[in-house]
Amino acid sequence: MRKFFTLAVSISLFGAMQTASAQVTSDSLVIRKIYDEALRNRTSYDQLAYLSNKIGGRLSGSPEAEKAVNWTKAEMDKMGLDRVYLQEVMVPHWVRGEKEVGKMVGKKGKKVEVAVCALGGSVGTGKKGITAEVIEVKSLEEVGKLGKDKVAGKIVFFNRPMEPSHVNAFHAYSGAVDQRSRGAIEAAKFGAVAVIVRSMNLALDDFPHTGAMRYDENVTKIPAASISTNGAELLSHRLKDEPSLQFYLKQNPQTLPDAKSYNVIGEIKGSENSDEIIVVGGHLDSWDLGDGSHDDGAGCVQAIEVLRIMKTLNIKPKRTIRAIMFMNEENGVRGGFKYAEEAKTKNENHVAAIESDAGGFTPRGFGIAGLPKHVSQIQQWKPLLEPYGLHDIGAGYGGVDIGPLAKNSNETALIGLEPDSQRYFEIHHAASDTFDKINQRELALGAASMAALTYLLSEYGL
Amino acid sequence: MRKFFTLAVSISLFGAMQTASAQVTSDSLVIRKIYDEALRNRTSYDQLAYLSNKIGGRLSGSPEAEKAVNWTKAEMDKMGLDRVYLQEVMVPHWVRGEKEVGKMVGKKGKKVEVAVCALGGSVGTGKKGITAEVIEVKSLEEVGKLGKDKVAGKIVFFNRPMEPSHVNAFHAYSGAVDQRSRGAIEAAKFGAVAVIVRSMNLALDDFPHTGAMRYDENVTKIPAASISTNGAELLSHRLKDEPSLQFYLKQNPQTLPDAKSYNVIGEIKGSENSDEIIVVGGHLDSWDLGDGSHDDGAGCVQAIEVLRIMKTLNIKPKRTIRAIMFMNEENGVRGGFKYAEEAKTKNENHVAAIESDAGGFTPRGFGIAGLPKHVSQIQQWKPLLEPYGLHDIGAGYGGVDIGPLAKNSNETALIGLEPDSQRYFEIHHAASDTFDKINQRELALGAASMAALTYLLSEYGL
């Protein structure tokens, strides 16, 4: 607040300022108002409470996903926007089925249960489950080196932890997630009967973390499960004592026919360059274990909040602002592809797209996937954004859902909101991603940061 | 890690570098190792688990505070430090006694209980409690304006919320805490029989937050209680409907004779300038409602961790590093004054003191209370610290416990670790300040940040 008054005083004191600096001052005042509105208002927090607690986990194709589509549309319908609409898209429909069972089976049949869950898209083990010896590896390459002799008939246990020394936890994720996404393919090539993958989690706890895994059409599809980090530690320890230890895995998920679903879109039309579009978005689908509060209910309510702030402050954006709740980020990105496809068909001009899909934590900056001129222009706004803790503004990653827009034009800057990453992988894709992990102020600061950048993009374009 | 290897490669490629830039490179390598060690090791997290879960809340003078003294000394005794010792200090000894009771008493005697707790240092109501009408105010000044006519015989209810639009939550705290610290004095001047103060909490919940309050020897001492933010909202709402609503408050804390306690100190002697001292510290006492994990168990284990990292990496600091667990920050600062007093008596030369007492959250920078030359020298290290998210480095606040050192010499820079502030006031001084709110990585990053700055201070002085 001190900053706010300093600026206001300097206007009255110095009267006729140069245009450029008056513009900066006026922008800084608008941005201050954006943060004031976000921090003083609880709408987005209350919306997320509803989405999380009343609707819950909403995997593509589920009844909950359908409820989330209808509810977010209804929320935006109330806001007096210029347009609210659904964009139809067919999505994969995978269902987890009965609760998974994982047991270490030692000598004399002694069994110890550990927490496992099916990875998203996995096939089942059959009702009787699979029992086999376990071979522990630290990488995809190691499977090949061991070869069929050591791997065939076994369950391959991928147990390379996320490297904790990365300050940005996403770097630790990038360095470990190949085990989850490609482990089943590599293991099956050498005759494995199933894979168990250490959860992508920097903490030691009892939550198995799901997430997308892939099959190769030319390789046998084998069941793929995730094991909690505590379970992985225990299993690894037990294998050192007893290399012939067996593991019993039972999971019976199913892939049903594709289902009809929707991207949900709300729009404020630009007052001057209405054909230039700025997207703000998150994804409405989530994994099924938790309630998807951070991944990515947060991004959805923040996108809606950008529009609410504009309306409340009576900001008339020069360019069109479109808030999108994308469907199916987690296991197919069909919503993202659909949106880009229709944008191409309609020859729409997207200036920029901002995605929030890294949790509703305190924002620390923006990663920009775009042309160098985009990066440098956005970096010129640093003095306006740094007072709000947004220091990390530079070349980086945009987002999964907005990614397909890059194919339409390299003139569209794809921008990812970068929140503090330390807590994200404790709850990511797990039953622990629940509303109690959301902090109202952190969520609001993320929304305000998106709104501030959206405002600047709508004023000046790129 | 990419940064680390880039630097290592550049050394081998370019061979003879200029001294200054070689120094920077070497410092950046040391700092990278400090962060690696902190992030890969769980010692400080495990220590905090013990302090919080096995010892618990440790108000000055309590048996738990004594246990904490003995335990932290024993932890440091194991570390092979050059010196571990206790510094005796007499501390206030206030005890909360039986659980407090607060009830709204409406027409026809209808009672609704709300969550209250005695403020630290408050007197009691007597066993029967106090029942009186309530007058709601938003400021200390308002009490004086209302005057004796409106205030005498009543309970004054201070209900000005922390202003949520401050991005830094500490600014919101500064703007509201006068109600807690001076409310009882102002109200008693005009004949009030007690005060109830809205909890210093930016969230709406049911936890009353305690904290220090003051009396004036020339003004009647009246009971002072805190009410949860939800309770405050409800009470305010009910008063609008029924201005004659009464409130029943019962609390019976006691102030016992001062008790003997200790600052706990561990030291690594400097290899070159051993008479120049750098302090890293937190405070070992906490309020009694929670287990004091964030306030300030975190700061204590981080200070110990600075020494552990130095020992583990075999860093021989040029200057002496002293980790201090101060006693009695919360209700007297006796440990801080005692330490400064003895330092003065011994004519010790303190280069700098770093305090961590703002929660174990992701660090964002350092506030420096010192001479302009101190601030600018530390700011010159920004390129070494910014890769770890430490952007906010500038003039600011040091810390309560290290504060008294300023009177010894203005050549001592007082430095406060500045973690992300968004979640702090949800748990500050409340039963909700518990170990489950600690994130292992955030805690480790704070310790690493203190260790990095301590290393630079020990290499170059100020």
PDB file of C-alpha atoms in Angstrom, chain A residues 1 32 35-36 39-40 42 163-169 202-204 362-364 387-392 420 422-423 426 439-442 445, chain B residues 1 32 35-36 39-40 42 163-169 202-204 362-364 387-392 420 422-423 426 439-442 445:
ATOM      1  CA  MET A   1       0.000   0.000   0.000  1.00  0.00           C
ATOM      2  CA  ARG A  32      -2.347  -2.411  -7.706  1.00  0.00           C
ATOM      3  CA  TYR A  35      -4.177  -7.224  -6.582  1.00  0.00           C
ATOM      4  CA  ASP A  36      -6.365  -5.351  -4.091  1.00  0.00           C
ATOM      5  CA  LEU A  39      -6.763 -10.306  -2.200  1.00  0.00           C
ATOM      6  CA  ARG A  40      -9.911  -8.774  -0.715  1.00  0.00           C
ATOM      7  CA  ARG A  42     -12.987 -14.729  -1.764  1.00  0.00           C
ATOM      8  CA  GLU A 163      16.472 -35.787  -7.461  1.00  0.00           C
ATOM      9  CA  PRO A 164      15.866 -33.558  -4.438  1.00  0.00           C
ATOM     10  CA  SER A 165      18.695 -31.098  -5.065  1.00  0.00           C
ATOM     11  CA  HIS A 166      16.806 -29.322  -7.840  1.00  0.00           C
ATOM     12  CA  VAL A 167      15.523 -26.070  -6.403  1.00  0.00           C
ATOM     13  CA  ASN A 168      12.730 -26.084  -8.971  1.00  0.00           C
ATOM     14  CA  ALA A 169      10.814 -29.265  -8.243  1.00  0.00           C
ATOM     15  CA  LEU A 202       9.691 -35.694  -3.356  1.00  0.00           C
ATOM     16  CA  ALA A 203       8.282 -36.528   0.067  1.00  0.00           C
ATOM     17  CA  LEU A 204       8.279 -39.872   1.828  1.00  0.00           C
ATOM     18  CA  THR A 362       2.422 -18.275  -4.393  1.00  0.00           C
ATOM     19  CA  PRO A 363       3.338 -17.105  -7.896  1.00  0.00           C
ATOM     20  CA  ARG A 364       6.993 -16.404  -8.600  1.00  0.00           C
ATOM     21  CA  PRO A 387       6.646  -5.590  -6.543  1.00  0.00           C
ATOM     22  CA  TYR A 388       4.263  -8.558  -6.409  1.00  0.00           C
ATOM     23  CA  GLY A 389       7.013 -11.171  -6.147  1.00  0.00           C
ATOM     24  CA  LEU A 390       7.075 -11.990  -9.864  1.00  0.00           C
ATOM     25  CA  HIS A 391      10.830 -12.086 -10.404  1.00  0.00           C
ATOM     26  CA  ASP A 392      11.232 -15.160 -12.581  1.00  0.00           C
ATOM     27  CA  ASP A 420       6.423 -21.842  -5.941  1.00  0.00           C
ATOM     28  CA  GLN A 422       8.148 -26.980  -3.399  1.00  0.00           C
ATOM     29  CA  ARG A 423       4.867 -28.525  -2.296  1.00  0.00           C
ATOM     30  CA  GLU A 426       3.626 -34.047  -2.587  1.00  0.00           C
ATOM     31  CA  ASN A 439      -4.276 -21.296   0.742  1.00  0.00           C
ATOM     32  CA  GLN A 440      -6.741 -18.559  -0.115  1.00  0.00           C
ATOM     33  CA  ARG A 441      -4.095 -15.838  -0.452  1.00  0.00           C
ATOM     34  CA  GLU A 442      -1.732 -17.912  -2.564  1.00  0.00           C
ATOM     35  CA  LEU A 445      -2.084 -13.954  -5.825  1.00  0.00           C
TER      36      LEU A 445
ATOM     37  CA  MET B   1      22.415 -29.134 -11.448  1.00  0.00           C
ATOM     38  CA  ARG B  32      25.558 -25.012  -5.011  1.00  0.00           C
ATOM     39  CA  TYR B  35      21.972 -26.284  -1.369  1.00  0.00           C
ATOM     40  CA  ASP B  36      22.665 -29.832  -2.547  1.00  0.00           C
ATOM     41  CA  LEU B  39      18.054 -30.547  -0.014  1.00  0.00           C
ATOM     42  CA  ARG B  40      19.404 -34.095   0.083  1.00  0.00           C
ATOM     43  CA  ARG B  42      16.665 -34.691   6.258  1.00  0.00           C
ATOM     44  CA  GLU B 163      -5.767  -5.707   5.766  1.00  0.00           C
ATOM     45  CA  PRO B 164      -5.675  -8.517   3.188  1.00  0.00           C
ATOM     46  CA  SER B 165      -4.465  -6.423   0.257  1.00  0.00           C
ATOM     47  CA  HIS B 166      -0.895  -6.297   1.545  1.00  0.00           C
ATOM     48  CA  VAL B 167       1.122  -8.721  -0.551  1.00  0.00           C
ATOM     49  CA  ASN B 168       3.566  -9.091   2.344  1.00  0.00           C
ATOM     50  CA  ALA B 169       1.454 -10.464   5.175  1.00  0.00           C
ATOM     51  CA  LEU B 202      -5.742 -13.427   7.629  1.00  0.00           C
ATOM     52  CA  ALA B 203      -7.844 -16.581   7.307  1.00  0.00           C
ATOM     53  CA  LEU B 204     -11.335 -17.180   8.622  1.00  0.00           C
ATOM     54  CA  THR B 362      10.229 -21.000   0.951  1.00  0.00           C
ATOM     55  CA  PRO B 363      12.819 -18.236   1.381  1.00  0.00           C
ATOM     56  CA  ARG B 364      12.487 -15.192  -0.847  1.00  0.00           C
ATOM     57  CA  PRO B 387      19.399 -18.589  -8.702  1.00  0.00           C
ATOM     58  CA  TYR B 388      17.954 -19.946  -5.458  1.00  0.00           C
ATOM     59  CA  GLY B 389      14.933 -17.646  -5.477  1.00  0.00           C
ATOM     60  CA  LEU B 390      16.450 -15.027  -3.165  1.00  0.00           C
ATOM     61  CA  HIS B 391      15.388 -11.894  -5.006  1.00  0.00           C
ATOM     62  CA  ASP B 392      14.239  -9.650  -2.169  1.00  0.00           C
ATOM     63  CA  ASP B 420       7.119 -16.451   1.742  1.00  0.00           C
ATOM     64  CA  GLN B 422       1.267 -15.985   2.842  1.00  0.00           C
ATOM     65  CA  ARG B 423       0.613 -18.875   5.209  1.00  0.00           C
ATOM     66  CA  GLU B 426      -2.861 -18.679   9.675  1.00  0.00           C
ATOM     67  CA  ASN B 439       7.361 -28.807   4.290  1.00  0.00           C
ATOM     68  CA  GLN B 440      10.724 -30.522   4.348  1.00  0.00           C
ATOM     69  CA  ARG B 441      12.019 -28.802   1.209  1.00  0.00           C
ATOM     70  CA  GLU B 442      10.885 -25.328   2.221  1.00  0.00           C
ATOM     71  CA  LEU B 445      15.818 -24.118   1.450  1.00  0.00           C
TER      72      LEU B 445
END
